[in-house]
């Protein structure tokens, strides 16, 4: 492959890498009916990721009916959910296994 073909390919690869680095990451801990934090503020109009950690001794399920997202985690497990750009507003989420006490809100500004 000639250098004139390699440079455009390299530029595409580097552009993809910088795009991935710009993804804002937010942290959410679930612990047997407790959310920390229960209110997450995220940017409007940008993709973002929420890293979810189950710090409790029972399973948890991060769920948002409004956002059509859910993720089940065993005790001690961690995972993440990536969100496409959202409009400004408030979106409810909860731990389905601990609905009585574990309800939160995603504030998009």
PDB file of C-alpha atoms in Angstrom, residues 54-105:
ATOM      1  CA  UNK A  54     -23.679  -2.789  42.092  1.00  0.00           C
ATOM      2  CA  UNK A  55     -22.134  -2.343  45.542  1.00  0.00           C
ATOM      3  CA  UNK A  56     -24.856  -4.335  47.299  1.00  0.00           C
ATOM      4  CA  UNK A  57     -25.451  -7.951  48.238  1.00  0.00           C
ATOM      5  CA  UNK A  58     -28.512  -8.382  46.001  1.00  0.00           C
ATOM      6  CA  UNK A  59     -29.093  -8.070  42.234  1.00  0.00           C
ATOM      7  CA  UNK A  60     -30.071  -4.665  40.835  1.00  0.00           C
ATOM      8  CA  UNK A  61     -31.683  -3.480  37.630  1.00  0.00           C
ATOM      9  CA  UNK A  62     -31.043   0.018  36.326  1.00  0.00           C
ATOM     10  CA  UNK A  63     -34.147   0.870  34.329  1.00  0.00           C
ATOM     11  CA  UNK A  64     -35.706   3.887  32.631  1.00  0.00           C
ATOM     12  CA  UNK A  65     -39.013   3.421  30.866  1.00  0.00           C
ATOM     13  CA  UNK A  66     -38.800   6.913  29.342  1.00  0.00           C
ATOM     14  CA  UNK A  67     -35.368   6.211  27.874  1.00  0.00           C
ATOM     15  CA  UNK A  68     -36.015   2.540  27.065  1.00  0.00           C
ATOM     16  CA  UNK A  69     -32.879   1.371  28.849  1.00  0.00           C
ATOM     17  CA  UNK A  70     -32.313  -1.409  31.346  1.00  0.00           C
ATOM     18  CA  UNK A  71     -29.327  -3.261  32.724  1.00  0.00           C
ATOM     19  CA  UNK A  72     -29.322  -6.077  35.297  1.00  0.00           C
ATOM     20  CA  UNK A  73     -26.255  -6.531  37.490  1.00  0.00           C
ATOM     21  CA  UNK A  74     -25.374  -9.295  39.935  1.00  0.00           C
ATOM     22  CA  UNK A  75     -23.966  -8.357  43.355  1.00  0.00           C
ATOM     23  CA  UNK A  76     -20.496  -6.838  42.934  1.00  0.00           C
ATOM     24  CA  UNK A  77     -20.842  -6.474  39.159  1.00  0.00           C
ATOM     25  CA  UNK A  78     -20.337  -3.388  37.036  1.00  0.00           C
ATOM     26  CA  UNK A  79     -21.413  -2.424  33.534  1.00  0.00           C
ATOM     27  CA  UNK A  80     -22.371   0.626  31.502  1.00  0.00           C
ATOM     28  CA  UNK A  81     -25.112   2.093  29.333  1.00  0.00           C
ATOM     29  CA  UNK A  82     -24.451   4.496  26.439  1.00  0.00           C
ATOM     30  CA  UNK A  83     -27.074   7.120  25.655  1.00  0.00           C
ATOM     31  CA  UNK A  84     -27.580   8.898  22.361  1.00  0.00           C
ATOM     32  CA  UNK A  85     -28.034  12.686  22.542  1.00  0.00           C
ATOM     33  CA  UNK A  86     -31.073  13.684  24.608  1.00  0.00           C
ATOM     34  CA  UNK A  87     -33.180  16.813  24.656  1.00  0.00           C
ATOM     35  CA  UNK A  88     -33.116  18.962  27.783  1.00  0.00           C
ATOM     36  CA  UNK A  89     -35.452  17.732  30.484  1.00  0.00           C
ATOM     37  CA  UNK A  90     -35.763  15.245  33.306  1.00  0.00           C
ATOM     38  CA  UNK A  91     -35.921  11.492  32.819  1.00  0.00           C
ATOM     39  CA  UNK A  92     -36.743   9.090  35.631  1.00  0.00           C
ATOM     40  CA  UNK A  93     -34.762   5.939  36.343  1.00  0.00           C
ATOM     41  CA  UNK A  94     -34.967   3.335  39.101  1.00  0.00           C
ATOM     42  CA  UNK A  95     -33.704   0.037  40.408  1.00  0.00           C
ATOM     43  CA  UNK A  96     -36.550  -2.309  39.532  1.00  0.00           C
ATOM     44  CA  UNK A  97     -35.568  -4.766  42.277  1.00  0.00           C
ATOM     45  CA  UNK A  98     -35.742  -1.996  44.920  1.00  0.00           C
ATOM     46  CA  UNK A  99     -38.425   0.336  43.492  1.00  0.00           C
ATOM     47  CA  UNK A 100     -39.722   1.458  46.888  1.00  0.00           C
ATOM     48  CA  UNK A 101     -36.467   3.215  47.787  1.00  0.00           C
ATOM     49  CA  UNK A 102     -34.267   3.439  44.684  1.00  0.00           C
ATOM     50  CA  UNK A 103     -35.663   6.053  42.334  1.00  0.00           C
ATOM     51  CA  UNK A 104     -33.606   8.716  40.602  1.00  0.00           C
ATOM     52  CA  UNK A 105     -33.666  11.347  37.904  1.00  0.00           C
TER      53      UNK A 105
END
